[in-house]
């Protein structure tokens, strides 16, 4: 039986490029903005979509590559102040309690970091409501 081959997206960077205890945004599909981010904690990498679940998938960084609270213990949404666990993406404080960030699956190959598909664009086009019918 032949092995299944999956075309990975990237590489985004090398693992060694990610500073422990910090976050970094990435634009894997070339959309012109960071549609995802990675947080490194020791040997663990946690990857999330750059989209707050509270309101219209708002981008979360309060400035480039800054997705964490000042003490770097949680992810924070710069738009709404919601806070999320780094390891699970669960909202701990803010307007989206009970919701979580959307995880991004990563693969490490020879020290390089890749995204495992499927990975869709960050802001799919919305379907506009049908115009009201005159009766």
Short mmCIF file of C-alpha atoms in Angstrom, two decimals:
data_model
loop_
_atom_site.label_atom_id
_atom_site.label_comp_id
_atom_site.label_asym_id
_atom_site.label_seq_id
_atom_site.Cartn_x
_atom_site.Cartn_y
_atom_site.Cartn_z
CA UNK A 1 0.00 0.00 0.00
CA UNK A 2 1.40 3.42 -0.98
CA UNK A 3 1.94 6.04 1.70
CA UNK A 4 -0.36 9.06 1.61
CA UNK A 5 1.51 12.27 0.81
CA UNK A 6 0.18 15.57 2.17
CA UNK A 7 1.46 18.82 0.67
CA UNK A 8 2.42 20.98 3.65
CA UNK A 9 2.11 24.78 3.58
CA UNK A 10 5.34 26.63 4.24
CA UNK A 11 7.84 26.53 5.70
CA UNK A 12 6.77 29.41 7.94
CA UNK A 13 10.08 29.60 9.80
CA UNK A 14 12.52 27.43 11.71
CA UNK A 15 11.67 26.31 15.25
CA UNK A 16 14.81 28.10 16.48
CA UNK A 17 13.44 31.38 15.06
CA UNK A 18 10.57 31.27 17.58
CA UNK A 19 11.54 32.81 20.91
CA UNK A 20 10.43 30.87 23.99
CA UNK A 21 7.55 32.60 25.79
CA UNK A 22 6.69 34.80 22.82
CA UNK A 23 4.24 34.88 19.92
CA UNK A 24 4.68 35.50 16.22
CA UNK A 25 2.18 36.03 13.42
CA UNK A 26 2.30 34.41 9.98
CA UNK A 27 0.63 34.84 6.60
CA UNK A 28 0.86 31.30 5.12
CA UNK A 29 -1.44 32.01 2.15
CA UNK A 30 -0.05 35.42 1.21
CA UNK A 31 -3.24 37.31 2.15
CA UNK A 32 -1.37 40.45 3.16
CA UNK A 33 -1.91 40.06 6.91
CA UNK A 34 -1.08 37.55 9.64
CA UNK A 35 -3.97 35.08 9.51
CA UNK A 36 -2.45 32.83 12.18
CA UNK A 37 0.06 32.97 15.02
CA UNK A 38 2.29 30.63 16.97
CA UNK A 39 3.17 30.77 20.67
CA UNK A 40 6.25 28.92 21.84
CA UNK A 41 6.40 27.55 25.39
CA UNK A 42 9.58 25.55 25.84
CA UNK A 43 9.54 22.67 23.37
CA UNK A 44 5.82 23.15 22.62
CA UNK A 45 4.38 25.20 19.76
CA UNK A 46 0.74 26.27 19.91
CA UNK A 47 -0.77 27.61 16.69
CA UNK A 48 -4.06 29.51 16.38
CA UNK A 49 -6.04 31.41 13.76
CA UNK A 50 -5.72 35.16 14.21
CA UNK A 51 -9.45 35.55 14.71
CA UNK A 52 -11.27 36.34 17.94
CA UNK A 53 -14.42 34.21 18.31
CA UNK A 54 -16.27 37.14 19.91
CA UNK A 55 -16.99 39.47 17.03
CA UNK A 56 -16.59 39.00 13.29
CA UNK A 57 -13.36 37.08 13.68
CA UNK A 58 -11.48 40.28 14.64
CA UNK A 59 -7.71 40.15 14.36
CA UNK A 60 -6.15 39.80 17.77
CA UNK A 61 -2.63 41.28 17.87
CA UNK A 62 -2.44 44.70 19.49
CA UNK A 63 0.74 45.28 17.43
CA UNK A 64 2.84 43.11 15.10
CA UNK A 65 3.56 39.72 16.71
CA UNK A 66 2.05 40.76 20.07
CA UNK A 67 -0.69 38.26 20.92
CA UNK A 68 0.10 37.75 24.62
CA UNK A 69 -0.66 39.50 27.90
CA UNK A 70 2.14 41.58 29.46
CA UNK A 71 3.16 38.66 31.71
CA UNK A 72 2.97 36.31 28.67
CA UNK A 73 0.70 33.87 30.52
CA UNK A 74 -2.32 34.12 28.18
CA UNK A 75 -3.31 35.11 24.68
CA UNK A 76 -5.18 38.43 24.59
CA UNK A 77 -7.43 39.93 21.94
CA UNK A 78 -6.28 43.49 21.35
CA UNK A 79 -9.72 44.38 19.97
CA UNK A 80 -11.90 43.18 22.87
CA UNK A 81 -9.59 42.31 25.78
CA UNK A 82 -10.72 38.68 25.84
CA UNK A 83 -8.09 36.29 27.21
CA UNK A 84 -7.42 32.71 26.16
CA UNK A 85 -5.35 29.81 27.44
CA UNK A 86 -2.22 29.35 25.36
CA UNK A 87 -2.42 25.54 25.39
CA UNK A 88 -6.14 25.04 24.67
CA UNK A 89 -7.37 28.33 23.18
CA UNK A 90 -10.25 28.38 25.68
CA UNK A 91 -11.53 31.85 26.59
CA UNK A 92 -10.90 32.56 30.29
CA UNK A 93 -11.98 36.21 30.55
CA UNK A 94 -14.04 38.47 28.35
CA UNK A 95 -17.05 38.59 26.07
CA UNK A 96 -16.53 35.14 24.52
CA UNK A 97 -16.50 32.87 27.59
CA UNK A 98 -17.34 29.32 26.55
CA UNK A 99 -15.73 29.77 23.14
CA UNK A 100 -12.22 28.97 21.96
CA UNK A 101 -9.71 29.94 19.33
CA UNK A 102 -9.46 27.83 16.18
CA UNK A 103 -6.34 25.64 16.30
CA UNK A 104 -3.94 25.35 13.36
CA UNK A 105 -2.15 22.02 12.95
CA UNK A 106 1.61 22.26 12.52
CA UNK A 107 4.25 19.82 11.31
CA UNK A 108 7.98 20.06 12.00
CA UNK A 109 10.30 18.75 9.28
CA UNK A 110 14.09 19.03 9.71
CA UNK A 111 13.60 21.92 12.16
CA UNK A 112 11.25 23.86 9.86
CA UNK A 113 7.64 24.70 10.81
CA UNK A 114 4.84 23.97 8.31
CA UNK A 115 1.03 24.24 8.37
CA UNK A 116 -0.85 20.98 7.79
CA UNK A 117 -3.76 21.46 5.35
CA UNK A 118 -6.58 22.16 5.12
CA UNK A 119 -6.00 25.84 5.83
CA UNK A 120 -8.56 28.22 4.35
CA UNK A 121 -8.27 31.99 3.91
CA UNK A 122 -8.94 33.89 7.12
CA UNK A 123 -11.99 35.86 6.02
CA UNK A 124 -14.18 33.90 3.66
CA UNK A 125 -16.51 36.06 1.62
CA UNK A 126 -19.86 36.46 3.25
CA UNK A 127 -23.01 35.57 1.42
CA UNK A 128 -25.20 38.63 1.28
CA UNK A 129 -28.80 38.17 2.33
CA UNK A 130 -31.33 37.91 -0.45
CA UNK A 131 -33.10 41.16 -1.25
CA UNK A 132 -36.62 41.35 0.15
CA UNK A 133 -39.29 40.46 -2.37
CA UNK A 134 -41.99 43.04 -3.10
CA UNK A 135 -45.41 41.56 -2.70
#
